[in-house]
mmCIF file of C-alpha atoms and ligand atoms in Angstrom:
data_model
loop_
_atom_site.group_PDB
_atom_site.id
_atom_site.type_symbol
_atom_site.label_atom_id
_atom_site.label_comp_id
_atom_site.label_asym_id
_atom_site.label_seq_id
_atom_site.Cartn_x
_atom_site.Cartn_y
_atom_site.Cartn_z
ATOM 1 C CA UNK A 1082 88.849 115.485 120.512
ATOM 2 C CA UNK A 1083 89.300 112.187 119.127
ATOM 3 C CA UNK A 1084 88.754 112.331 115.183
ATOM 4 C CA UNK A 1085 86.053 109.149 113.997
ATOM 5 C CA UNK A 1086 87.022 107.587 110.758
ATOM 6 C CA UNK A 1087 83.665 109.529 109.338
ATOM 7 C CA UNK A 1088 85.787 112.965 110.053
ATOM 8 C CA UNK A 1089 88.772 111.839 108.143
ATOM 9 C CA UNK A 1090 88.602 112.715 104.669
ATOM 10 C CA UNK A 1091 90.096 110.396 102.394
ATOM 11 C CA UNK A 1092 92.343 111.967 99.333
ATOM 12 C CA UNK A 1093 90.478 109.613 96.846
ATOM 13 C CA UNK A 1094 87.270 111.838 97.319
ATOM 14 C CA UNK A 1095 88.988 114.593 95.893
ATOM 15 C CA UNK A 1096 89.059 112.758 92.492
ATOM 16 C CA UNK A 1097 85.192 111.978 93.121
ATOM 17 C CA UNK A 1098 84.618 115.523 93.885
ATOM 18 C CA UNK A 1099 86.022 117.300 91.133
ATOM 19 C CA UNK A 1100 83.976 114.572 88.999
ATOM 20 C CA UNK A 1101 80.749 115.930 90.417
ATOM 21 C CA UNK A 1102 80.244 117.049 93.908
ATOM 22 C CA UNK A 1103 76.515 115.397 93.873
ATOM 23 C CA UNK A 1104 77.752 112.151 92.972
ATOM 24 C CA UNK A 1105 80.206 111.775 96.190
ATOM 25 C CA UNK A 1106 76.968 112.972 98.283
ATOM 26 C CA UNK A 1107 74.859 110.440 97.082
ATOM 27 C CA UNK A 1108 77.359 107.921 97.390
ATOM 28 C CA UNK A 1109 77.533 109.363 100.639
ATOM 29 C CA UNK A 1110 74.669 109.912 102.165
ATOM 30 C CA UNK A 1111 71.668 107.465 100.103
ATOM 31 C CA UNK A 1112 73.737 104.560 100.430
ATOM 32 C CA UNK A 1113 73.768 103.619 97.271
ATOM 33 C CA UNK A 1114 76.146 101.271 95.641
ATOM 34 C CA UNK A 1115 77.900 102.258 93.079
ATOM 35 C CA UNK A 1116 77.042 100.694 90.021
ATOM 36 C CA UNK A 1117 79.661 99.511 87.658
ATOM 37 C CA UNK A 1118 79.664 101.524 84.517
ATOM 38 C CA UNK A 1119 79.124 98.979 81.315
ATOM 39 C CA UNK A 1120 82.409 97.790 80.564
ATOM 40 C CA UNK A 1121 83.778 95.507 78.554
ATOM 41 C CA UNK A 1122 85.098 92.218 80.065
ATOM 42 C CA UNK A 1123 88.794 93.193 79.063
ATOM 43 C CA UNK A 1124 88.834 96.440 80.253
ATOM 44 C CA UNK A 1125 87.412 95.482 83.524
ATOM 45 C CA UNK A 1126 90.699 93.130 84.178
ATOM 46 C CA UNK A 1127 92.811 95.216 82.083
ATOM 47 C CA UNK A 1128 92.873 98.076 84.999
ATOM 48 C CA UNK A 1129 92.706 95.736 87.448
ATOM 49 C CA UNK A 1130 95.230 92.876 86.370
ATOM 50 C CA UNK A 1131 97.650 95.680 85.530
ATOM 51 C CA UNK A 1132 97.791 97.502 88.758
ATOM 52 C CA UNK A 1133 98.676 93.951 90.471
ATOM 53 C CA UNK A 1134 101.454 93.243 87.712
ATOM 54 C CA UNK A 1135 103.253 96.754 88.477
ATOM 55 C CA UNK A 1136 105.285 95.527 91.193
ATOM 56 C CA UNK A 1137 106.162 92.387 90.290
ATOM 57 C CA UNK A 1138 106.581 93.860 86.706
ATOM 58 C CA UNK A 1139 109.326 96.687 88.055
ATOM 59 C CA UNK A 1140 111.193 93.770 90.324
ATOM 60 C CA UNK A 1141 111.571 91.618 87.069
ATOM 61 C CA UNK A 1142 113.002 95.105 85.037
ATOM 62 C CA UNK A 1143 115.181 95.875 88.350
ATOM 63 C CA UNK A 1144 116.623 91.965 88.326
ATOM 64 C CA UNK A 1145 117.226 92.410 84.593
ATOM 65 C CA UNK A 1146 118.714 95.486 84.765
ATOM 66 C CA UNK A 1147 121.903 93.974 86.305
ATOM 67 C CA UNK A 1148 122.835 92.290 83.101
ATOM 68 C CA UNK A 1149 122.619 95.169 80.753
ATOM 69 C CA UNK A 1150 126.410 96.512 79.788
ATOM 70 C CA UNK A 1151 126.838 100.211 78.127
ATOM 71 C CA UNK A 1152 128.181 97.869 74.888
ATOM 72 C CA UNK A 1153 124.082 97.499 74.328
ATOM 73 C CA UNK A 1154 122.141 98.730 71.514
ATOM 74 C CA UNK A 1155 118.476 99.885 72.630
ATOM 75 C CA UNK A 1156 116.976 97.415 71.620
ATOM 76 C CA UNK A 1157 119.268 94.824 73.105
ATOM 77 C CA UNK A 1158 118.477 96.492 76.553
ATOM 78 C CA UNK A 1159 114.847 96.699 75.444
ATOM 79 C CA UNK A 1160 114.978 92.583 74.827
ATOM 80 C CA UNK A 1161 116.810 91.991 78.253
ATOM 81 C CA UNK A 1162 114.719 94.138 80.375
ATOM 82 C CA UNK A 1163 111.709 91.991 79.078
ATOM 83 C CA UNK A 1164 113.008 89.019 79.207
ATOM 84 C CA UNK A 1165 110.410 86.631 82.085
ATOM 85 C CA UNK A 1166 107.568 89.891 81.749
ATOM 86 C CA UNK A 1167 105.426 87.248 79.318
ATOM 87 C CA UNK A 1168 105.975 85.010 81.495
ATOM 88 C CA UNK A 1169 104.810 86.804 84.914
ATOM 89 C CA UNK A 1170 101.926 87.813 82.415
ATOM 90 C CA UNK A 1171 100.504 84.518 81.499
ATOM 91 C CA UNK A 1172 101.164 83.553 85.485
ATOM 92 C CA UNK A 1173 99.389 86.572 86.432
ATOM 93 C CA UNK A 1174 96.414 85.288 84.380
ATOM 94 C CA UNK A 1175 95.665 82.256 85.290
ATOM 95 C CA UNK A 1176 94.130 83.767 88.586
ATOM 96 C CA UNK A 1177 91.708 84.926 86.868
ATOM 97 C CA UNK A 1178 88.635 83.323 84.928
ATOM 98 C CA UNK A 1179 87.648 83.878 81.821
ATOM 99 C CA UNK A 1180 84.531 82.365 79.312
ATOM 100 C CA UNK A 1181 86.410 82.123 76.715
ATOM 101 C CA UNK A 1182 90.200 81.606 75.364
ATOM 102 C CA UNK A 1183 89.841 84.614 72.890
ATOM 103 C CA UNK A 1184 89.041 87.024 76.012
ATOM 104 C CA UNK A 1185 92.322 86.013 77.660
ATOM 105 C CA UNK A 1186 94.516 86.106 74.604
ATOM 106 C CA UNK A 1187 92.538 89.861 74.045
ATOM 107 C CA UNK A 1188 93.861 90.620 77.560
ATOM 108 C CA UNK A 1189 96.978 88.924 77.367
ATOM 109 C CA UNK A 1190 98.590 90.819 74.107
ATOM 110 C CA UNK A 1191 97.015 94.322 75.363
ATOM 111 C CA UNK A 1192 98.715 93.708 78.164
ATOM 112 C CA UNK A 1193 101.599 92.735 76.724
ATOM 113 C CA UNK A 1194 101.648 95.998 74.182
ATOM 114 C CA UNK A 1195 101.294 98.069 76.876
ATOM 115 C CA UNK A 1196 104.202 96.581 79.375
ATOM 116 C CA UNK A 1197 106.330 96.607 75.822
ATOM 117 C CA UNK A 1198 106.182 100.223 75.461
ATOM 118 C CA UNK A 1199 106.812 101.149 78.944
ATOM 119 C CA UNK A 1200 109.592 98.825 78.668
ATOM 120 C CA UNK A 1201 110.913 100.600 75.669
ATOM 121 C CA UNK A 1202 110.913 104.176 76.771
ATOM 122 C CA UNK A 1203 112.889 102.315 80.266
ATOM 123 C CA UNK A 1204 115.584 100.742 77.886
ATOM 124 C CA UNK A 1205 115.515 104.221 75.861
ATOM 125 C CA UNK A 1206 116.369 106.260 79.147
ATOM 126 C CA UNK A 1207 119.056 103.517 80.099
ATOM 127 C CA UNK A 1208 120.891 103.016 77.280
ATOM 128 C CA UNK A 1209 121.137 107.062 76.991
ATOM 129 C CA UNK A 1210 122.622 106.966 80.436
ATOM 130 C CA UNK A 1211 124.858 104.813 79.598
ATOM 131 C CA UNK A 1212 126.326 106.254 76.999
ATOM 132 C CA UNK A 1213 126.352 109.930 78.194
ATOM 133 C CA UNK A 1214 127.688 109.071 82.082
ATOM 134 C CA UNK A 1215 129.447 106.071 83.322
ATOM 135 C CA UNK A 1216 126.845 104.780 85.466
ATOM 136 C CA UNK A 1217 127.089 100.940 85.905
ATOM 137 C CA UNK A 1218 123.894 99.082 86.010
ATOM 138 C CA UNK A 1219 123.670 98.711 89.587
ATOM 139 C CA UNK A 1220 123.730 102.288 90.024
ATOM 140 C CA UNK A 1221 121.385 102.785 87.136
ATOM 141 C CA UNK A 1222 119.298 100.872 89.257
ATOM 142 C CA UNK A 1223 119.761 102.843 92.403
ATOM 143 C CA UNK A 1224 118.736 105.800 90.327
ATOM 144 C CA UNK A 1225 115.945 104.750 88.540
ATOM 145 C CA UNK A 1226 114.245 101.894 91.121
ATOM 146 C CA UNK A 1227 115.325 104.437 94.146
ATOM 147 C CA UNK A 1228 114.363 103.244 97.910
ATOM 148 C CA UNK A 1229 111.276 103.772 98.487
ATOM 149 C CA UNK A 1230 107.683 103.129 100.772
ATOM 150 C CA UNK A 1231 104.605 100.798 98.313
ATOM 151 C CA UNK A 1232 101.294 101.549 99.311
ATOM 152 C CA UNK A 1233 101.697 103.662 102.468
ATOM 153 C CA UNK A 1234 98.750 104.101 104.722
ATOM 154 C CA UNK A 1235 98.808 107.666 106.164
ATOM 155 C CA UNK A 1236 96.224 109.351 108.286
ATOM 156 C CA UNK A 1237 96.541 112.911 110.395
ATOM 157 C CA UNK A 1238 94.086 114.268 112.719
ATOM 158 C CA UNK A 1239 94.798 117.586 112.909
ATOM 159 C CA UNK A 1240 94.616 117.849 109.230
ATOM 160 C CA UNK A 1241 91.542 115.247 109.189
ATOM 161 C CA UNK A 1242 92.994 113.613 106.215
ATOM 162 C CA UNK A 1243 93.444 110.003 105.444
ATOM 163 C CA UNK A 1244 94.909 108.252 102.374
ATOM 164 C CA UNK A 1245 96.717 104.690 100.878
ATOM 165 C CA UNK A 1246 99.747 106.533 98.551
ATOM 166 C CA UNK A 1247 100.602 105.009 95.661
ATOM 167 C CA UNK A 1248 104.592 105.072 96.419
ATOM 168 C CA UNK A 1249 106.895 107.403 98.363
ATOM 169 C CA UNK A 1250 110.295 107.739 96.755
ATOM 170 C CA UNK A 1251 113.583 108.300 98.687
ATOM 171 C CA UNK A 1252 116.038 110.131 97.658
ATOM 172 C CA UNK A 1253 119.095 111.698 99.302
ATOM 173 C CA UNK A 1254 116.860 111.972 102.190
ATOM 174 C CA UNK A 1255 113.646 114.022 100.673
ATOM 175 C CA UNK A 1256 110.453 112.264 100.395
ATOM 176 C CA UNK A 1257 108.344 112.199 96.828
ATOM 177 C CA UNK A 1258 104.878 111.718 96.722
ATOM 178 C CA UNK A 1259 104.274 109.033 93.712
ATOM 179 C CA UNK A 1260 100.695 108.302 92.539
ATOM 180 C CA UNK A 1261 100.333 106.074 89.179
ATOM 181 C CA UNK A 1262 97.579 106.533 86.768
ATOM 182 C CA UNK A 1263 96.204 104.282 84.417
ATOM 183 C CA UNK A 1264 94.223 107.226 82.577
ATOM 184 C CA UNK A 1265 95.753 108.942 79.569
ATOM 185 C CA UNK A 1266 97.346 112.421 80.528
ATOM 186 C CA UNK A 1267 96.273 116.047 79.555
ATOM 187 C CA UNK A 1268 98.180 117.950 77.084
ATOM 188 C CA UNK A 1269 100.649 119.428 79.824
ATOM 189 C CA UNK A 1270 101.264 119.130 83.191
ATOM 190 C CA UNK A 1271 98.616 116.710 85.113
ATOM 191 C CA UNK A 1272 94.978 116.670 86.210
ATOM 192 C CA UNK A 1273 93.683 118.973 88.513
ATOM 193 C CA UNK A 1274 92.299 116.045 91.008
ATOM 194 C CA UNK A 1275 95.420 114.586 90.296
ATOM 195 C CA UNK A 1276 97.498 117.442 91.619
ATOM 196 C CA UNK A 1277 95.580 117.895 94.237
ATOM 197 C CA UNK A 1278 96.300 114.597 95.456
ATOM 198 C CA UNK A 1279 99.532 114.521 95.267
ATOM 199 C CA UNK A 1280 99.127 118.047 97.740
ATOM 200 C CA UNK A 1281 97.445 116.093 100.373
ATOM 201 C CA UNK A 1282 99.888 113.447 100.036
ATOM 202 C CA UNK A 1283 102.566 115.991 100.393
ATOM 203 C CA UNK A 1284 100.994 117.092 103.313
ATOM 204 C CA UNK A 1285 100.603 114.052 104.908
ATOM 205 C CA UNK A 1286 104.101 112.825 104.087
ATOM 206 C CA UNK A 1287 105.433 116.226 105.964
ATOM 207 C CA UNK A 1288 103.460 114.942 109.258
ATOM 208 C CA UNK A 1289 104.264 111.576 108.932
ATOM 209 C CA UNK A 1290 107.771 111.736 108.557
ATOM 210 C CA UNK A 1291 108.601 115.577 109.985
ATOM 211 C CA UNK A 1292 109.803 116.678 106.602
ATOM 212 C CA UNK A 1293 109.123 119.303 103.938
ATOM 213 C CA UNK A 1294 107.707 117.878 100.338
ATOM 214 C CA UNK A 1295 107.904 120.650 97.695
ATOM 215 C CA UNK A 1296 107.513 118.262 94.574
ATOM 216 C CA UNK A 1297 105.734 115.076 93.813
ATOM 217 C CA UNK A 1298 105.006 112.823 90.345
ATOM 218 C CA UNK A 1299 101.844 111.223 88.484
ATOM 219 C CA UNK A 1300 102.757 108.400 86.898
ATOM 220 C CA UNK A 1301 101.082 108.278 83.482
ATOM 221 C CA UNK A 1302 101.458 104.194 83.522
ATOM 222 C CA UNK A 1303 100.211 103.556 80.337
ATOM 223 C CA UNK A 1304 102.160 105.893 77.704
ATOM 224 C CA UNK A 1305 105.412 105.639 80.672
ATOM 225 C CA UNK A 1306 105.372 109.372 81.756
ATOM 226 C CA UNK A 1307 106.011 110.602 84.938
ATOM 227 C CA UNK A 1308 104.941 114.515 85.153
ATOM 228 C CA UNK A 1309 105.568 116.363 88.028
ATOM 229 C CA UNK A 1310 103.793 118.515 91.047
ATOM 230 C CA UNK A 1311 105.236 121.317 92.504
ATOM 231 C CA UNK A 1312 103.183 121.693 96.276
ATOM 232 C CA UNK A 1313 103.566 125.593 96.302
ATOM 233 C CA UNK A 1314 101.338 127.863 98.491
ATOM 234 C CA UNK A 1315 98.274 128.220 95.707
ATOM 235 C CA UNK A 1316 98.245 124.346 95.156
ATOM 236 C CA UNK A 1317 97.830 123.730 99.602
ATOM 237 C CA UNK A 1318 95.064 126.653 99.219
ATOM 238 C CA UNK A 1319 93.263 124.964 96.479
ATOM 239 C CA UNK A 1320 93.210 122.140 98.913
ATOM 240 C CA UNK A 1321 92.310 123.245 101.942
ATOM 241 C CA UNK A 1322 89.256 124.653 99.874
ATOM 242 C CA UNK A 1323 88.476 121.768 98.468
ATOM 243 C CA UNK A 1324 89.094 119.505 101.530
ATOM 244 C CA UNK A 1325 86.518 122.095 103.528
ATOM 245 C CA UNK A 1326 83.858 121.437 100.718
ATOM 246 C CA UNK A 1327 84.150 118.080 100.640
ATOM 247 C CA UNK A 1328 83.846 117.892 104.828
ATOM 248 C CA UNK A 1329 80.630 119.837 104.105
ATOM 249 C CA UNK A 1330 79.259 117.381 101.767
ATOM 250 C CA UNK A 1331 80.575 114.125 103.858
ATOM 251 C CA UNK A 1332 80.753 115.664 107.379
ATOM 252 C CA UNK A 1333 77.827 117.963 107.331
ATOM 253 C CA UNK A 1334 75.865 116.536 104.412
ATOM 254 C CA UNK A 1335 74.839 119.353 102.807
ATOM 255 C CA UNK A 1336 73.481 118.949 99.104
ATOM 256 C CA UNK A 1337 75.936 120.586 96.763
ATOM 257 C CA UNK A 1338 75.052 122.682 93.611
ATOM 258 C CA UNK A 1339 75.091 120.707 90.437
ATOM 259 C CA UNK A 1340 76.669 121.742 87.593
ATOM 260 C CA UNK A 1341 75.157 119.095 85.027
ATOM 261 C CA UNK A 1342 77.931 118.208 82.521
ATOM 262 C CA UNK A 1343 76.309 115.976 79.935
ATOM 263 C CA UNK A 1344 79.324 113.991 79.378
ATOM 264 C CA UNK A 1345 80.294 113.312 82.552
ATOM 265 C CA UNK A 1346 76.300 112.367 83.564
ATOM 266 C CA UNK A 1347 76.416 110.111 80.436
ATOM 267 C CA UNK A 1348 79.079 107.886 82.338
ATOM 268 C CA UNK A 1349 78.332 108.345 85.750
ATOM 269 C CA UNK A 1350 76.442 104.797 87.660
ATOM 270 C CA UNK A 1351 73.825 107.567 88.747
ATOM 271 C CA UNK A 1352 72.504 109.039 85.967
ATOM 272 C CA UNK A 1353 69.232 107.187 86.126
ATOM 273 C CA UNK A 1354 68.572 108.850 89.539
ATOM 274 C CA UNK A 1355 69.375 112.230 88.402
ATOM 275 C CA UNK A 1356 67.345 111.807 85.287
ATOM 276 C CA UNK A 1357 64.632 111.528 87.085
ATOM 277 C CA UNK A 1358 65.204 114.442 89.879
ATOM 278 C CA UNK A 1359 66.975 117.355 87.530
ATOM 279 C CA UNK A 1360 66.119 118.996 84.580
ATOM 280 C CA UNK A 1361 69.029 117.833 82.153
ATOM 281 C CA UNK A 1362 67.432 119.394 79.092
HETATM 282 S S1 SF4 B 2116 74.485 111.883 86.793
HETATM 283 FE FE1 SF4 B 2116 75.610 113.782 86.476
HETATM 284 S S2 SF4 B 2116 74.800 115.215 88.004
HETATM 285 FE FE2 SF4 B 2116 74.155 113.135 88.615
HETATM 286 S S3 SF4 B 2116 75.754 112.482 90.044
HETATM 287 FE FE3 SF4 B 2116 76.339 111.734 88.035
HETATM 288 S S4 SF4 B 2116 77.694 113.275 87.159
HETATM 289 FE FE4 SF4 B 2116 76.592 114.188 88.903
#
């Protein structure tokens, strides 16, 4: 049986579902836009300027790299790994339009901040290696930049799962499944959406590429940490349960039971439309 896109689940409704199951049916099913949340002009572009930037952002550090020598201090690395990221920033902004000169120079040195400290806890990391092995920088660079796959489209029918990944690492032949968050982390270990999409990535990396994926990473882009996901047998249960619920709620479009959690109805672009339909008292 050929599977339609509409049988495909996509791995970002996972993150919608464990938000609230009713708010992926109505977007679903009452085709209803989803209405921005108020945000502020900077944090708007913020997310969206930065996720642009990351690439060209890690090929400036990579370039850089190559001229950092184990005779560094930390913050010597720190100031050559940086070196052309204003730059690439204020290029990065002009395609973009703004009211007023304040809201870009808001933009520009939170943007800035940000890139600094990632680029800090890099030169950190480096100039440790450097002094505890005797790496060179170009195979620093193999083993921190390793080969691997941007924004890979995957899709598998017999699993009925489609999804755009983040990255896929390389290394010594295993595959990583990389996805990079711009939200702040929980105390330990990663979000449970989060580690259930980097499960279904797993899985789809195993069918794509005949291969078995036992760990993957969230990136934690704005305070630079990577956490890991081990894919054992509980985590590809959770998500075959989830997956089925959420093929239920897409597929089937049956009306899932609402657990009303003030907090997340105060943010969420339907809250007017519950309001008016359950009792949030
Ligand atoms: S307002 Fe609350 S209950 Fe309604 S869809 Fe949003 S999160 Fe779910």
């Amino acid at each position: 049986m050929e599977i339609s896109d509409k049988m495909t689940i996509k791995v970002s409704s996972i993150n919608e579902y464990l938000y609230c199951p009713l708010k992926l049916y109505l977007r679903n099913h009452l085709e209803l836009e989803e209405i921005e949340n108020e945000q502020t002009f900077e944090n708007k572009n913020y997310n969206k300027i930065l996720s642009q930037l990351n690439n060209d952002f890690r090929d400036i550090l990579r370039r850089n790299l190559m001229n950092v020598n184990k005779d560094m201090s930390a913050a010597q690395i720190s100031e050559t790994l940086f070196n052309d990221v204003p730059y690439l920033l204020k290029k990065s902004l002009e395609n973009y339009e703004f009211t007023d000169d304040n809201d870009k120079n808001l933009l520009f040195n939170e943007l800035e901040k940000d890139l600094k400290v990632e680029n800090t806890i890099l030169a950190l990391k480096i100039h440790r290696i450097l002094i505890k092995t005797k790496k060179d920088a170009r195979q620093i660079v193999e083993m921190i930049f390793p080969p691997s796959l941007q924004s890979y489209l995957m899709r598998d029918k017999s699993l009925e799962i489609s999804g755009n990944i983040d990255k896929i690492e390389i290394v010594n032949g295993k595959y990583y499944p990389i996805s990079r968050k711009l939200k702040n982390p929980p105390i330990r270990g990663v979000w449970d959406s989060d580690a259930l999409e980097i499960a279904a990535y797993g899985l789809l990396i195993e069918r794509e590429f005949d291969t078995e994926v036992m760990v993957g990473f969230v990136d934690y882009e704005r305070l630079g940490d990577r956490r890991p996901v081990v894919i054992d047998s509980d985590l590809r249960e959770g998500l075959f349960i989830v997956i089925d619920a959420i093929r239920e709620i897409i597929n089937l479009g049956d009306l899932p039971e609402v657990n009303i959690n003030p907090k997340k109805c105060e943010k969420c672009s339907y809250m007017e439309i519950c309001n008016q339909n359950l009792d949030f008292s």
